[in-house]
XYZ file of N, CA and C in Angstrom:
633
model
N 193.820 211.427 168.401
C 193.911 212.478 169.677
C 195.017 212.596 169.821
N 195.086 214.002 169.975
C 196.915 214.559 170.439
C 196.486 215.297 171.686
N 197.507 214.924 172.493
C 197.994 215.500 173.661
C 199.000 216.000 173.960
N 199.104 217.666 174.206
C 200.443 218.319 174.607
C 200.454 219.158 175.531
N 201.719 219.653 176.138
C 201.965 220.216 177.218
C 202.296 221.639 176.514
N 201.682 222.916 176.948
C 201.807 224.169 176.597
C 202.300 225.162 177.588
N 202.213 226.391 177.137
C 202.338 227.221 178.554
C 200.910 227.289 179.110
N 199.896 226.765 178.558
C 198.332 227.057 179.283
C 198.144 225.684 179.787
N 199.393 224.833 179.988
C 198.888 223.443 180.702
C 198.838 222.309 179.709
N 198.202 221.297 179.971
C 198.117 220.215 179.012
C 196.588 220.703 178.417
N 196.609 220.167 177.054
C 195.558 220.455 176.198
C 195.549 219.113 175.419
N 194.058 219.100 175.059
C 193.894 217.981 174.667
C 192.772 218.009 173.422
N 193.125 217.486 172.080
C 192.138 217.807 171.129
C 191.859 216.296 170.144
N 190.688 216.415 169.786
C 190.417 215.390 168.670
C 190.767 215.765 167.065
N 191.189 214.945 166.423
C 191.617 215.002 164.998
C 191.592 213.533 164.050
N 191.310 213.771 162.984
C 191.048 212.632 162.199
C 192.500 212.833 161.468
N 193.145 211.488 161.792
C 194.397 211.235 161.285
C 194.576 211.240 159.613
N 195.258 212.229 158.663
C 195.456 211.854 157.327
C 196.947 211.359 157.056
N 197.078 210.798 156.435
C 198.226 210.141 155.727
C 198.148 210.198 153.928
N 199.525 210.679 153.637
C 199.596 210.610 152.158
C 200.748 209.779 151.865
N 200.473 208.888 150.727
C 201.437 208.015 150.295
C 202.383 208.593 149.370
N 202.523 209.563 148.884
C 203.368 209.997 147.962
C 203.085 211.519 147.914
N 204.242 212.443 147.989
C 204.087 213.857 147.923
C 203.311 214.411 146.910
N 203.144 213.588 145.743
C 202.437 214.276 144.432
C 200.786 214.248 145.229
N 200.591 213.130 146.253
C 199.105 213.163 146.718
C 198.836 214.092 148.016
N 199.669 215.166 148.505
C 199.601 215.995 148.943
C 198.172 216.623 149.421
N 197.788 216.869 148.030
C 195.907 217.265 148.089
C 194.847 216.314 147.918
N 195.522 215.047 148.192
C 194.424 213.866 148.271
C 194.770 212.980 149.231
N 194.384 213.746 150.515
C 194.333 212.654 151.910
C 193.803 211.377 152.329
N 194.338 210.643 152.592
C 193.940 209.317 152.576
C 193.685 209.313 154.432
N 192.318 208.469 154.245
C 192.088 208.514 155.980
C 192.893 207.211 156.533
N 193.305 207.530 157.811
C 194.102 206.521 158.676
C 193.626 205.350 158.739
N 192.017 205.122 158.760
C 191.649 203.926 158.769
C 191.883 202.769 157.429
N 192.312 203.819 156.566
C 192.919 202.779 155.286
C 193.877 202.139 155.633
N 194.837 202.555 156.503
C 196.055 202.069 156.804
C 195.977 201.236 158.197
N 195.103 200.840 158.635
C 194.741 199.954 159.661
C 195.250 198.567 159.383
N 195.848 197.977 160.613
C 196.143 196.465 160.446
C 195.061 195.615 160.262
N 195.411 194.514 159.806
C 194.635 193.429 159.223
C 193.711 193.177 160.506
N 194.528 192.836 161.736
C 193.677 192.801 162.930
C 192.569 193.423 163.367
N 193.227 195.145 163.271
C 192.194 196.078 163.448
C 190.974 195.950 162.883
N 191.331 195.833 161.248
C 190.115 195.949 160.544
C 188.891 194.449 160.613
N 189.562 193.386 161.172
C 188.809 192.436 161.647
C 187.958 192.767 162.830
N 188.012 193.579 163.717
C 187.083 193.801 164.685
C 186.216 194.480 164.360
N 184.742 194.389 165.106
C 183.910 194.815 165.055
C 183.315 195.959 166.217
N 182.303 196.663 166.066
C 181.819 197.541 167.022
C 181.394 196.871 168.686
N 181.887 197.241 169.606
C 181.597 196.521 171.079
C 180.262 196.595 171.036
N 179.506 195.471 171.324
C 178.111 195.496 171.785
C 177.612 196.073 172.705
N 178.622 195.887 173.592
C 177.928 196.608 175.175
C 178.098 198.051 174.750
N 179.020 198.890 174.332
C 178.852 200.210 173.936
C 177.831 200.846 173.041
N 177.774 199.562 172.112
C 176.474 199.863 171.286
C 174.935 199.996 171.597
N 174.849 199.257 173.040
C 173.722 198.874 173.354
C 173.464 199.999 174.535
N 174.586 200.622 174.718
C 174.594 201.775 175.949
C 174.214 202.837 175.099
N 174.739 203.390 173.924
C 174.548 204.396 172.755
C 173.222 204.382 172.627
N 172.489 203.310 172.186
C 171.018 202.883 171.647
C 170.070 203.207 172.942
N 170.087 202.606 174.048
C 169.456 202.772 174.806
C 169.509 204.317 175.370
N 170.579 205.494 175.348
C 170.732 206.712 175.628
C 169.679 207.273 174.596
N 169.864 207.001 173.532
C 169.643 207.775 172.417
C 168.061 207.399 172.278
N 167.397 206.152 172.665
C 166.091 206.243 172.447
C 165.432 206.631 173.779
N 165.727 206.454 175.069
C 165.118 206.514 176.068
C 165.550 207.766 176.950
N 166.668 208.165 176.721
C 167.177 209.540 177.385
C 168.012 209.197 178.553
N 168.982 209.904 179.047
C 169.679 209.746 180.167
C 168.712 209.400 181.598
N 167.601 210.104 181.725
C 166.824 209.874 182.750
C 166.011 208.784 182.919
N 165.636 208.167 181.418
C 164.887 206.922 181.571
C 165.366 205.785 181.306
N 166.609 206.047 180.948
C 167.336 204.544 180.534
C 167.802 203.534 181.540
N 167.391 202.592 180.981
C 168.052 201.416 182.389
C 168.952 200.306 181.257
N 170.081 200.434 182.069
C 171.035 200.074 181.324
C 171.690 198.748 181.791
N 171.363 197.706 181.129
C 171.510 196.196 181.221
C 172.789 195.695 180.787
N 173.244 196.669 179.586
C 174.546 196.011 179.146
C 176.165 196.390 179.700
N 176.228 197.423 180.780
C 176.874 197.881 181.776
C 176.685 197.921 183.271
N 177.666 197.981 183.897
C 177.242 197.595 185.448
C 177.168 199.025 186.071
N 176.301 199.666 185.742
C 176.227 201.008 186.091
C 175.021 201.084 186.980
N 175.413 200.965 188.041
C 174.360 200.851 189.061
C 173.350 202.481 189.055
N 172.179 202.108 189.831
C 171.303 203.335 189.691
C 171.243 204.189 191.326
N 172.386 203.887 191.989
C 172.742 204.411 193.392
C 173.972 204.742 193.420
N 174.284 205.909 194.504
C 175.249 206.523 194.482
C 176.257 205.366 195.342
N 177.603 205.867 195.473
C 178.375 205.126 196.059
C 178.533 205.268 197.570
N 178.565 204.017 198.407
C 178.368 204.354 200.189
C 179.521 205.362 200.151
N 179.113 206.571 200.988
C 179.762 207.403 201.617
C 181.336 207.012 202.312
N 181.116 205.659 202.626
C 182.152 205.319 203.527
C 183.382 205.107 202.723
N 182.898 204.433 201.388
C 183.982 204.102 200.352
C 184.654 204.953 199.824
N 183.620 206.434 199.579
C 184.404 207.693 199.214
C 185.303 208.329 200.059
N 184.920 208.313 201.467
C 185.609 208.686 202.420
C 187.274 207.790 202.498
N 187.072 206.863 202.132
C 188.257 205.474 202.593
C 189.293 205.798 201.340
N 188.321 206.185 199.955
C 189.295 206.411 199.267
C 190.087 207.864 199.132
N 189.245 208.538 199.460
C 189.797 210.351 199.708
C 191.026 210.386 200.938
N 190.624 209.171 201.731
C 191.552 209.612 203.155
C 193.221 208.861 202.204
N 192.844 207.513 201.677
C 194.055 206.962 201.169
C 194.804 207.824 200.074
N 193.893 208.873 199.435
C 195.095 209.575 198.479
C 195.758 210.787 199.144
N 195.282 211.357 200.423
C 195.792 212.248 201.204
C 196.576 211.637 202.046
N 196.871 210.448 202.299
C 197.861 209.512 203.203
C 199.059 209.259 202.070
N 199.113 209.404 200.621
C 200.303 209.374 200.197
C 199.910 208.087 199.056
N 198.704 207.478 198.964
C 198.520 206.577 198.151
C 198.055 206.767 196.863
N 198.918 207.670 196.337
C 198.647 208.400 194.925
C 199.599 208.609 193.802
N 200.400 207.419 193.966
C 201.510 207.441 193.050
C 201.567 206.009 192.122
N 202.478 205.671 191.421
C 202.587 204.445 190.640
C 202.697 203.479 191.682
N 201.764 202.479 191.830
C 201.962 201.169 192.789
C 203.054 200.134 191.947
N 203.435 199.309 192.881
C 204.325 198.131 191.983
C 203.202 197.367 190.719
N 203.868 197.318 189.705
C 203.074 196.858 188.837
C 202.146 195.707 188.744
N 202.816 195.142 189.358
C 202.206 193.616 189.573
C 200.970 193.423 190.839
N 200.949 194.889 191.292
C 199.929 194.762 192.735
C 200.510 195.223 193.955
N 199.947 195.692 194.842
C 200.630 196.107 196.012
C 200.804 195.208 196.757
N 201.913 195.060 197.645
C 201.959 194.108 198.302
C 201.019 193.439 199.354
N 200.356 194.581 200.138
C 199.481 194.554 200.950
C 198.342 193.678 200.215
N 197.919 193.938 199.327
C 196.999 193.254 198.385
C 197.031 192.057 197.811
N 198.141 191.613 197.504
C 198.901 190.182 196.873
C 198.743 189.410 198.387
N 198.920 189.903 199.016
C 199.183 188.885 200.309
C 197.828 188.857 201.118
N 197.021 189.667 200.929
C 195.454 189.335 200.907
C 194.779 188.174 200.397
N 194.968 188.627 199.205
C 194.341 187.704 197.967
C 195.092 186.157 198.109
N 196.148 186.193 198.481
C 196.943 184.782 198.563
C 196.318 184.025 199.697
N 196.215 184.992 200.997
C 195.472 184.336 202.198
C 194.081 183.790 201.898
N 193.547 184.590 201.139
C 191.854 183.913 200.541
C 192.204 182.841 199.534
N 192.920 182.855 198.963
C 192.883 181.983 197.834
C 193.659 180.534 198.534
N 194.624 180.616 199.201
C 194.666 179.472 200.519
C 193.731 178.614 200.957
N 192.860 179.518 201.331
C 191.977 178.537 201.932
C 190.594 178.045 201.032
N 190.466 178.913 199.717
C 189.764 178.586 198.594
C 190.403 177.140 198.046
N 191.495 177.395 197.682
C 192.038 176.405 197.100
C 192.579 175.369 198.042
N 192.834 175.444 199.378
C 193.353 174.274 199.798
C 194.459 174.023 199.997
N 195.492 175.045 199.438
C 196.861 175.036 199.310
C 197.577 176.129 199.884
N 198.799 176.151 199.801
C 199.603 177.474 200.121
C 199.901 178.325 198.968
N 199.519 179.613 198.793
C 199.912 180.096 197.536
C 200.918 181.595 197.934
N 201.725 181.533 197.352
C 202.820 182.427 197.449
C 202.282 183.570 196.813
N 202.345 184.767 197.671
C 201.762 186.297 196.765
C 202.879 187.024 195.867
N 204.164 186.471 196.123
C 205.141 186.863 195.471
C 205.315 185.962 193.847
N 204.793 184.963 193.726
C 205.115 184.065 192.693
C 203.900 183.800 192.014
N 202.745 183.580 192.720
C 201.750 182.917 192.084
C 200.640 184.169 192.153
N 200.690 185.332 192.508
C 199.642 186.667 192.555
C 199.897 187.431 191.723
N 199.144 187.852 190.671
C 199.295 189.168 190.146
C 198.066 189.957 189.723
N 198.031 191.329 190.137
C 197.062 192.159 190.175
C 196.771 192.816 188.720
N 195.936 192.326 188.248
C 195.305 193.193 186.803
C 194.060 194.372 186.991
N 194.271 195.069 185.686
C 193.339 196.397 186.105
C 191.785 195.945 185.487
N 191.087 194.793 186.446
C 190.309 193.990 185.873
C 190.524 192.715 184.950
N 189.518 191.948 184.514
C 189.513 190.870 184.016
C 189.887 190.711 182.872
N 189.560 192.078 181.983
C 189.730 192.211 180.422
C 191.561 192.352 180.589
N 192.102 192.601 181.186
C 193.384 193.016 181.156
C 194.026 191.609 181.847
N 193.449 190.542 182.463
C 194.273 189.532 182.907
C 194.025 188.513 182.043
N 192.663 188.493 180.906
C 192.740 187.539 179.918
C 193.559 187.982 178.806
N 193.793 189.044 178.397
C 194.635 189.388 177.015
C 196.230 189.330 177.707
N 196.489 189.106 178.993
C 197.774 189.049 179.214
C 197.887 187.353 179.534
N 196.948 186.850 179.953
C 197.229 185.369 179.745
C 197.200 184.589 178.450
N 196.241 185.378 177.464
C 196.303 184.701 176.405
C 197.858 184.985 175.366
N 197.937 185.959 175.731
C 199.593 186.618 175.240
C 200.788 185.741 175.723
N 200.358 185.306 176.700
C 201.740 184.642 177.619
C 201.421 183.247 177.346
N 200.287 182.593 176.820
C 200.229 181.141 176.608
C 199.962 180.884 175.271
N 199.451 181.713 174.274
C 199.222 181.246 172.913
C 199.960 181.796 171.699
N 200.835 181.469 171.015
C 201.187 181.572 170.007
C 200.636 181.856 168.810
N 200.972 182.263 167.491
C 200.423 182.723 166.246
C 200.068 181.399 165.631
N 199.121 181.107 164.914
C 198.829 179.911 164.374
C 198.024 178.680 165.530
N 198.214 178.702 166.868
C 197.394 178.297 167.708
C 196.049 178.103 167.596
N 195.197 177.516 168.157
C 193.996 177.396 168.203
C 193.244 177.592 169.941
N 192.283 178.281 170.048
C 191.795 178.479 171.606
C 190.264 178.012 171.556
N 189.828 177.087 172.463
C 188.221 176.750 172.357
C 187.502 177.504 173.349
N 186.467 178.402 172.451
C 185.818 179.238 173.377
C 184.175 178.926 173.314
N 183.500 178.626 174.156
C 181.968 178.359 174.475
C 181.281 179.740 174.406
N 180.406 179.465 173.036
C 179.234 180.558 172.734
C 177.684 180.668 173.101
N 177.249 181.281 173.435
C 177.729 182.770 173.459
C 178.754 183.322 174.789
N 179.501 184.214 174.298
C 180.478 184.532 175.676
C 180.785 186.030 175.332
N 181.709 186.451 176.478
C 182.075 187.781 176.734
C 182.912 188.376 175.468
N 182.174 189.542 174.696
C 182.741 189.792 173.441
C 183.998 190.275 173.597
N 184.935 190.283 174.655
C 186.454 190.364 174.604
C 186.925 188.800 174.196
N 186.698 187.710 174.396
C 187.403 186.586 174.322
C 187.731 186.396 172.551
N 186.672 186.477 171.784
C 187.176 186.471 170.447
C 188.243 187.415 170.012
N 188.254 188.765 170.520
C 189.600 189.784 170.159
C 190.532 188.960 170.519
N 190.628 188.583 171.932
C 191.909 187.924 172.466
C 192.462 186.978 171.904
N 191.768 186.229 171.194
C 192.539 185.321 170.346
C 193.097 185.855 168.963
N 192.767 186.791 168.502
C 192.940 187.446 167.403
C 194.179 188.150 167.654
N 194.023 189.077 168.463
C 195.234 189.931 168.924
C 196.518 188.915 169.220
N 196.118 187.528 169.707
C 197.288 186.681 169.960
C 197.880 186.151 168.907
N 197.152 185.977 167.700
C 197.488 185.498 166.384
C 196.695 184.136 166.665
N 196.136 183.867 167.289
C 195.000 182.494 167.237
C 194.296 182.574 166.654
N 193.535 181.189 166.262
C 192.062 181.153 165.861
C 191.150 180.563 166.813
N 190.203 181.481 167.124
C 189.217 180.838 168.332
C 188.329 179.617 167.418
N 187.762 178.495 168.058
C 186.714 177.545 167.532
C 185.808 177.767 168.414
N 184.609 177.867 168.393
C 183.611 177.830 169.171
C 182.706 176.414 169.443
N 182.424 176.367 170.380
C 181.293 175.407 171.070
C 180.257 176.091 171.576
N 179.195 175.586 170.604
C 177.828 176.398 171.625
C 177.091 176.020 172.687
N 176.568 176.775 173.642
C 175.834 176.175 174.623
C 174.397 176.278 174.129
N 173.849 175.124 174.379
C 172.416 175.389 173.992
C 171.360 175.594 175.085
N 170.385 176.641 174.932
C 169.332 176.704 175.577
C 168.590 175.483 175.791
N 167.373 175.479 176.642
C 167.589 176.302 177.802
C 168.134 176.438 179.109
N 169.073 175.061 179.253
C 170.005 174.891 180.330
C 171.566 175.435 180.109
N 171.772 175.591 178.733
C 173.013 176.223 178.386
C 173.979 175.200 178.716
N 173.757 174.135 178.327
C 175.090 172.821 178.544
C 175.402 172.814 176.984
N 176.845 172.140 176.919
C 177.315 171.414 175.602
C 176.938 170.270 175.417
N 177.166 170.062 173.944
C 177.150 168.387 173.485
C 178.978 168.073 173.402
N 179.065 167.114 174.514
C 180.153 166.717 174.933
C 181.142 166.252 173.491
N 180.247 165.592 172.261
C 181.067 165.515 171.470
C 181.616 166.741 170.363
N 180.449 167.802 170.658
C 181.232 169.087 169.704
C 182.136 169.733 170.369
N 182.478 169.690 171.801
C 183.641 169.801 172.262
C 184.528 169.116 172.251
N 184.360 167.833 171.781
C 185.756 166.716 171.460
C 186.109 166.780 170.210
N 185.213 167.228 169.221
C 185.423 167.407 167.614
C 186.279 168.930 168.025
N 186.154 170.020 168.482
C 186.983 171.108 168.539
C 188.247 170.929 168.688
N 188.526 170.082 169.540
C 190.197 169.928 169.809
C 190.845 169.308 168.615
N 191.797 169.776 168.302
C 192.727 169.573 167.258
C 194.009 169.338 167.717
N 195.158 169.462 166.609
C 196.761 169.455 167.010
C 196.983 170.612 167.452
N 196.521 171.640 166.730
C 196.768 172.940 167.064
C 196.054 173.586 168.217
N 195.321 172.998 169.382
C 194.463 173.492 170.178
C 195.606 174.118 171.404
N 195.676 175.181 171.725
C 196.331 175.375 172.891
C 195.727 175.793 174.089
N 194.667 176.121 174.226
C 193.901 176.718 175.376
C 192.456 176.591 175.196
N 191.325 176.494 176.229
C 189.875 176.516 176.366
C 189.630 177.324 177.515
N 188.905 178.465 176.738
C 188.191 179.464 177.763
C 187.301 178.870 178.605
N 187.246 178.711 180.108
C 186.309 178.212 180.679
C 185.936 179.587 181.673
N 184.827 179.885 181.593
C 184.399 181.152 182.022
C 182.839 180.730 182.838
N 183.241 180.689 184.393
C 182.084 180.250 185.318
C 182.010 181.237 186.372
N 180.826 181.808 186.950
C 179.547 181.642 186.312
C 179.835 182.319 184.871
N 178.971 181.762 184.013
C 179.451 182.084 182.534
C 178.561 183.557 182.419
N 179.373 184.320 181.368
C 179.037 185.519 180.899
C 178.639 185.405 179.727
N 177.457 185.806 179.270
C 176.110 186.296 179.687
C 175.502 185.635 180.410
N 175.104 184.151 180.187
C 173.940 183.068 180.787
C 174.019 182.896 181.974
N 175.130 183.218 182.743
C 175.180 183.020 184.137
C 174.960 181.301 184.685
N 175.609 180.342 183.421
C 175.632 179.082 183.841
C 176.794 179.175 184.636
N 176.701 177.821 185.307
C 177.651 177.670 186.499
C 178.169 175.846 186.186
């Protein structure tokens, strides 16, 4: 994907990037996918996106009911739209503080102080991320070193495995068994090794809903 600014403004076009190993290979281009990193080659198609595409292809956009992504079948409340529009007009349309707007962090700290029954410092203990996906990879990259192991309960939200790989860690899986999606304590105990650095605890669990 190339984006550039010309006399006509910003332009964007898609292209297949090709690279050549030697000048003599100029007539025999190599696809960029042949040059992907080992990490990138280990990733697979997103199940969520794949199910969305299959649903739309089989049922069409008018009949498709999407259980893979959070797309409600109703419009956004007009009050929310008005509040967003007013905020933009009032100047809230520039880069914010990268770790979260002060008012938002203070509000989160007040709430979590009640939930956790202890004082929470919005300056040192609260960071706002662009969703849980960013928060997870940020936490993983902060805590995990290459060669470490991370315990993950399966089935799991599809990003947890790639998060481990991007961090250079090896995921070790502990299976949640139907019908109540509980785990075998012995299996969890066996998953711990001297290399264990973290365990991902997701509750309520995605995708089972287990608490």
